[in-house]
Amino acid sequence: GGEKRPVDDPMAKRMAKAALSALLVAFLTAAVAEVADVVGESEVQQEARGPPPHPLTNIPPPSPYVACQAEIKDQLLERALLRAGEESTLLVKVTNNGEEPVTLAGFMGSLNAPFDFATHVMNFTGKAMDDVVEPGSELEVTYEFVPFEKLVPYEYLMAHTLFYTGPNDAVFADTVFNQTVTVEEKEPFFDWQLWSLYLMFAAAGVGVFYWAYSTAAAVLAPKKAKSAKKAKKTTAPSAAQDPSQWLQGTSAAAKKDKKK
């Protein structure tokens, strides 16, 4: 199990396409009905009426023969952590426990206020599909979604719904994920605060090095001066200090020694 079984039966392929078309027609029919209702209405009435309802506002029930398990990829936390403007992936395992094939039509999702699910924040871009799950088999599918880049960092209630069709083109839907998630700001390409911290530590390091160097120089300077004085005292007198040195080896020097 876990792998998609190839559909070689032409009849099964026609059924899958027909089921997907039926789902799309159902959505379009609802939209056309809304448009037909507003024909002849004034602009004020149309504004009061608002836009046509979204498919997520009237979700069909799930099939009793289909089981779904979902999780966000690379999320080990109890509460999923998302970043605004960055893509996340929902992993969904669909198991068909019935006796007829099931055609997966697509995903739709939304973010809502955690204190009131009716307070809508945003809809994620939907994903159309045409995958068949045979009876007694399971299939893992993915749904990629991206929170608004300028979404306010906060906790939201996130819901993702999988739409699919069964026998006789019956339309079903299963809200495979419905949990509170945390949305954080997108990680900046260049973190000025982090680099400012690095520069501050570097400046502090340079300051400490300069202080240590200055202190060592101040301590060693007197020792050098004392050593120079001692060397000066032990040095033999030069010719400039003893004018008689230039007479050494001459008769004048011998006479001077006899006088002594």
Short mmCIF file of C-alpha atoms in Angstrom, two decimals:
data_model
loop_
_atom_site.label_atom_id
_atom_site.label_comp_id
_atom_site.label_asym_id
_atom_site.label_seq_id
_atom_site.Cartn_x
_atom_site.Cartn_y
_atom_site.Cartn_z
CA GLY A 1 0.00 0.00 0.00
CA GLY A 2 0.95 3.66 -0.20
CA GLU A 3 1.54 3.69 -3.96
CA LYS A 4 -0.88 4.88 -6.58
CA ARG A 5 -2.23 2.07 -8.74
CA PRO A 6 -2.14 2.80 -12.46
CA VAL A 7 -5.56 3.10 -14.08
CA ASP A 8 -5.46 1.10 -17.31
CA ASP A 9 -9.19 0.55 -17.66
CA PRO A 10 -10.59 3.06 -20.22
CA MET A 11 -13.93 2.98 -18.43
CA ALA A 12 -12.28 3.96 -15.12
CA LYS A 13 -10.47 6.83 -16.83
CA ARG A 14 -13.73 8.10 -18.32
CA MET A 15 -15.39 7.86 -14.92
CA ALA A 16 -12.54 9.85 -13.32
CA LYS A 17 -12.78 12.63 -15.90
CA ALA A 18 -16.54 12.68 -15.65
CA ALA A 19 -16.37 12.94 -11.85
CA LEU A 20 -13.93 15.83 -12.01
CA SER A 21 -16.06 17.59 -14.60
CA ALA A 22 -19.12 17.08 -12.41
CA LEU A 23 -17.38 18.77 -9.48
CA LEU A 24 -16.29 21.72 -11.59
CA VAL A 25 -19.76 22.01 -13.11
CA ALA A 26 -21.27 22.04 -9.62
CA PHE A 27 -19.08 24.98 -8.61
CA LEU A 28 -19.77 26.83 -11.85
CA THR A 29 -23.50 26.17 -11.59
CA ALA A 30 -23.56 27.73 -8.12
CA ALA A 31 -21.71 30.78 -9.42
CA VAL A 32 -24.03 31.11 -12.44
CA ALA A 33 -27.06 30.86 -10.17
CA GLU A 34 -25.73 33.70 -8.07
CA VAL A 35 -25.16 35.81 -11.20
CA ALA A 36 -28.66 35.06 -12.45
CA ASP A 37 -30.14 36.17 -9.14
CA VAL A 38 -28.48 39.58 -9.31
CA VAL A 39 -29.52 40.33 -12.91
CA GLY A 40 -31.75 43.38 -12.87
CA GLU A 41 -30.69 44.43 -9.39
CA SER A 42 -29.43 47.93 -8.78
CA GLU A 43 -25.80 48.60 -7.85
CA VAL A 44 -26.85 49.30 -4.28
CA GLN A 45 -28.62 45.92 -4.09
CA GLN A 46 -25.63 44.15 -5.60
CA GLU A 47 -23.24 45.79 -3.10
CA ALA A 48 -25.55 44.81 -0.25
CA ARG A 49 -25.73 41.27 -1.57
CA GLY A 50 -21.95 40.92 -1.81
CA PRO A 51 -19.89 38.54 -3.95
CA PRO A 52 -21.02 34.96 -4.73
CA PRO A 53 -20.36 32.47 -1.92
CA HIS A 54 -17.01 30.67 -1.90
CA PRO A 55 -17.00 26.84 -2.24
CA LEU A 56 -15.64 26.62 1.31
CA THR A 57 -18.79 28.24 2.69
CA ASN A 58 -20.96 25.25 1.76
CA ILE A 59 -18.75 22.17 1.99
CA PRO A 60 -20.21 18.75 1.08
CA PRO A 61 -20.00 15.96 3.67
CA PRO A 62 -17.15 13.41 3.62
CA SER A 63 -17.54 9.88 2.33
CA PRO A 64 -17.87 7.21 5.03
CA TYR A 65 -15.53 4.99 2.99
CA VAL A 66 -12.63 7.45 2.71
CA ALA A 67 -10.15 8.19 5.51
CA CYS A 68 -7.63 11.05 5.42
CA GLN A 69 -4.58 11.82 7.54
CA ALA A 70 -2.72 15.10 7.14
CA GLU A 71 0.37 16.83 8.51
CA ILE A 72 2.55 19.75 7.54
CA LYS A 73 5.88 18.68 6.08
CA ASP A 74 8.99 19.15 8.28
CA GLN A 75 6.90 20.21 11.28
CA LEU A 76 7.71 18.41 14.53
CA LEU A 77 6.09 20.96 16.80
CA GLU A 78 2.69 20.44 18.33
CA ARG A 79 1.60 23.75 16.80
CA ALA A 80 2.74 24.33 13.22
CA LEU A 81 4.99 27.33 12.58
CA LEU A 82 4.63 29.08 9.22
CA ARG A 83 6.43 32.06 7.69
CA ALA A 84 4.58 34.75 5.80
CA GLY A 85 5.48 34.71 2.11
CA GLU A 86 7.16 31.28 2.26
CA GLU A 87 5.73 28.06 0.86
CA SER A 88 4.66 25.21 3.13
CA THR A 89 3.52 21.73 2.13
CA LEU A 90 0.61 19.72 3.47
CA LEU A 91 1.05 15.93 3.25
CA VAL A 92 -2.21 13.99 3.02
CA LYS A 93 -2.66 10.22 2.99
CA VAL A 94 -5.99 9.17 1.48
CA THR A 95 -7.29 5.64 2.10
CA ASN A 96 -10.18 4.23 0.09
CA ASN A 97 -11.97 1.60 2.16
CA GLY A 98 -14.90 1.34 -0.26
CA GLU A 99 -15.59 -0.87 -3.25
CA GLU A 100 -15.55 1.88 -5.88
CA PRO A 101 -12.70 4.15 -7.04
CA VAL A 102 -12.50 7.67 -5.70
CA THR A 103 -11.28 10.62 -7.77
CA LEU A 104 -9.44 13.42 -5.97
CA ALA A 105 -10.51 16.75 -7.50
CA GLY A 106 -8.40 19.25 -5.58
CA PHE A 107 -7.57 21.22 -2.44
CA MET A 108 -8.73 24.53 -1.05
CA GLY A 109 -7.68 26.20 2.21
CA SER A 110 -8.10 29.30 4.33
CA LEU A 111 -6.85 31.20 7.36
CA ASN A 112 -9.33 32.42 9.95
CA ALA A 113 -9.26 34.20 13.28
CA PRO A 114 -8.58 31.76 16.13
CA PHE A 115 -11.33 33.23 18.31
CA ASP A 116 -13.98 33.06 15.55
CA PHE A 117 -13.76 30.75 12.53
CA ALA A 118 -16.33 32.93 10.73
CA THR A 119 -13.84 35.84 10.76
CA HIS A 120 -12.06 35.20 7.48
CA VAL A 121 -8.44 36.32 6.99
CA MET A 122 -7.34 34.86 3.62
CA ASN A 123 -7.89 32.04 1.14
CA PHE A 124 -5.01 29.98 -0.17
CA THR A 125 -4.65 29.32 -3.88
CA GLY A 126 -6.52 26.14 -4.74
CA LYS A 127 -4.93 23.11 -6.38
CA ALA A 128 -6.73 21.09 -9.06
CA MET A 129 -6.11 17.35 -9.21
CA ASP A 130 -7.19 14.29 -11.19
CA ASP A 131 -5.87 11.40 -9.10
CA VAL A 132 -7.74 8.12 -8.64
CA VAL A 133 -7.57 6.05 -5.44
CA GLU A 134 -8.59 2.49 -6.18
CA PRO A 135 -10.67 0.41 -3.72
CA GLY A 136 -8.62 -0.97 -0.84
CA SER A 137 -5.62 1.25 -1.59
CA GLU A 138 -4.13 4.47 -0.30
CA LEU A 139 -2.42 7.43 -1.93
CA GLU A 140 -0.27 10.25 -0.53
CA VAL A 141 -0.77 13.65 -2.13
CA THR A 142 0.57 17.13 -1.38
CA TYR A 143 -0.87 20.62 -1.22
CA GLU A 144 1.50 23.59 -1.40
CA PHE A 145 0.28 26.88 0.09
CA VAL A 146 1.77 30.30 0.88
CA PRO A 147 0.51 32.77 3.55
CA PHE A 148 0.37 36.41 2.50
CA GLU A 149 3.82 38.01 2.67
CA LYS A 150 2.45 41.01 4.61
CA LEU A 151 0.31 38.92 6.94
CA VAL A 152 0.44 40.17 10.52
CA PRO A 153 2.44 37.74 12.72
CA TYR A 154 -0.17 36.06 14.90
CA GLU A 155 -1.93 32.81 15.69
CA TYR A 156 -4.57 31.75 13.17
CA LEU A 157 -6.94 28.87 12.64
CA MET A 158 -5.98 27.15 9.39
CA ALA A 159 -8.24 24.73 7.50
CA HIS A 160 -7.51 22.72 4.34
CA THR A 161 -10.25 20.79 2.54
CA LEU A 162 -9.87 17.97 0.03
CA PHE A 163 -12.68 17.65 -2.57
CA TYR A 164 -13.29 14.31 -4.28
CA THR A 165 -15.98 12.34 -6.07
CA GLY A 166 -17.29 8.80 -5.68
CA PRO A 167 -19.84 6.51 -7.33
CA ASN A 168 -22.58 8.16 -9.39
CA ASP A 169 -20.53 11.39 -9.48
CA ALA A 170 -21.35 12.09 -5.85
CA VAL A 171 -19.32 15.03 -4.54
CA PHE A 172 -17.59 14.73 -1.17
CA ALA A 173 -15.20 16.86 0.84
CA ASP A 174 -13.04 16.24 3.89
CA THR A 175 -11.45 19.01 5.98
CA VAL A 176 -8.20 17.15 6.45
CA PHE A 177 -6.47 19.88 8.48
CA ASN A 178 -8.14 22.18 10.98
CA GLN A 179 -5.72 23.49 13.62
CA THR A 180 -4.28 26.64 15.12
CA VAL A 181 -0.97 27.68 13.54
CA THR A 182 1.53 30.43 14.26
CA VAL A 183 2.57 32.74 11.43
CA GLU A 184 5.87 34.61 11.75
CA GLU A 185 7.46 37.31 9.62
CA LYS A 186 9.45 36.23 6.60
CA GLU A 187 13.13 35.84 7.44
CA PRO A 188 14.94 38.87 5.95
CA PHE A 189 17.69 38.42 3.36
CA PHE A 190 19.98 40.75 5.35
CA ASP A 191 19.44 41.00 9.09
CA TRP A 192 20.57 44.50 10.10
CA GLN A 193 20.03 43.82 13.79
CA LEU A 194 22.23 40.72 13.70
CA TRP A 195 25.01 42.50 11.84
CA SER A 196 24.78 45.46 14.21
CA LEU A 197 25.29 43.02 17.08
CA TYR A 198 28.34 41.55 15.34
CA LEU A 199 29.80 45.04 14.81
CA MET A 200 29.19 45.92 18.45
CA PHE A 201 31.07 42.82 19.63
CA ALA A 202 33.89 43.52 17.17
CA ALA A 203 34.23 47.11 18.45
CA ALA A 204 34.26 45.85 22.04
CA GLY A 205 36.99 43.35 21.14
CA VAL A 206 39.13 46.05 19.53
CA GLY A 207 38.67 48.24 22.61
CA VAL A 208 39.78 45.47 24.95
CA PHE A 209 42.81 44.71 22.78
CA TYR A 210 43.84 48.40 22.72
CA TRP A 211 43.44 48.68 26.51
CA ALA A 212 45.58 45.57 27.08
CA TYR A 213 48.25 46.81 24.68
CA SER A 214 48.37 50.27 26.30
CA THR A 215 48.57 48.79 29.81
CA ALA A 216 51.39 46.42 28.84
CA ALA A 217 53.30 49.25 27.17
CA ALA A 218 52.97 51.45 30.27
CA VAL A 219 54.21 48.66 32.56
CA LEU A 220 57.23 47.74 30.42
CA ALA A 221 58.38 51.33 29.67
CA PRO A 222 59.95 52.09 33.20
CA LYS A 223 61.88 48.78 33.18
CA LYS A 224 63.51 49.69 29.88
CA ALA A 225 64.49 53.14 31.23
CA LYS A 226 66.16 51.61 34.37
CA SER A 227 68.06 49.09 32.27
CA ALA A 228 69.38 51.93 30.10
CA LYS A 229 70.65 53.85 33.20
CA LYS A 230 72.48 50.79 34.59
CA ALA A 231 74.16 50.21 31.26
CA LYS A 232 75.23 53.83 31.17
CA LYS A 233 76.93 53.60 34.63
CA THR A 234 78.99 50.49 33.80
CA THR A 235 80.26 51.80 30.49
CA ALA A 236 84.05 52.58 30.44
CA PRO A 237 85.01 56.25 30.03
CA SER A 238 85.45 57.24 26.44
CA ALA A 239 88.35 59.12 24.85
CA ALA A 240 86.38 62.30 25.08
CA GLN A 241 86.15 61.91 28.88
CA ASP A 242 89.95 61.07 29.35
CA PRO A 243 92.07 63.40 27.19
CA SER A 244 95.28 61.49 28.03
CA GLN A 245 94.16 58.32 26.29
CA TRP A 246 95.50 59.52 22.96
CA LEU A 247 99.05 59.69 24.45
CA GLN A 248 99.18 55.95 25.20
CA GLY A 249 102.15 54.27 23.50
CA THR A 250 104.13 57.49 23.10
CA SER A 251 107.19 58.89 25.00
CA ALA A 252 104.94 61.50 26.56
CA ALA A 253 102.90 58.76 28.14
CA ALA A 254 106.04 57.16 29.55
CA LYS A 255 107.16 60.42 31.10
CA LYS A 256 103.73 60.90 32.62
CA ASP A 257 103.89 57.45 34.19
CA LYS A 258 107.35 58.20 35.72
CA LYS A 259 105.96 61.34 37.31
CA LYS A 260 103.21 59.28 38.92
#
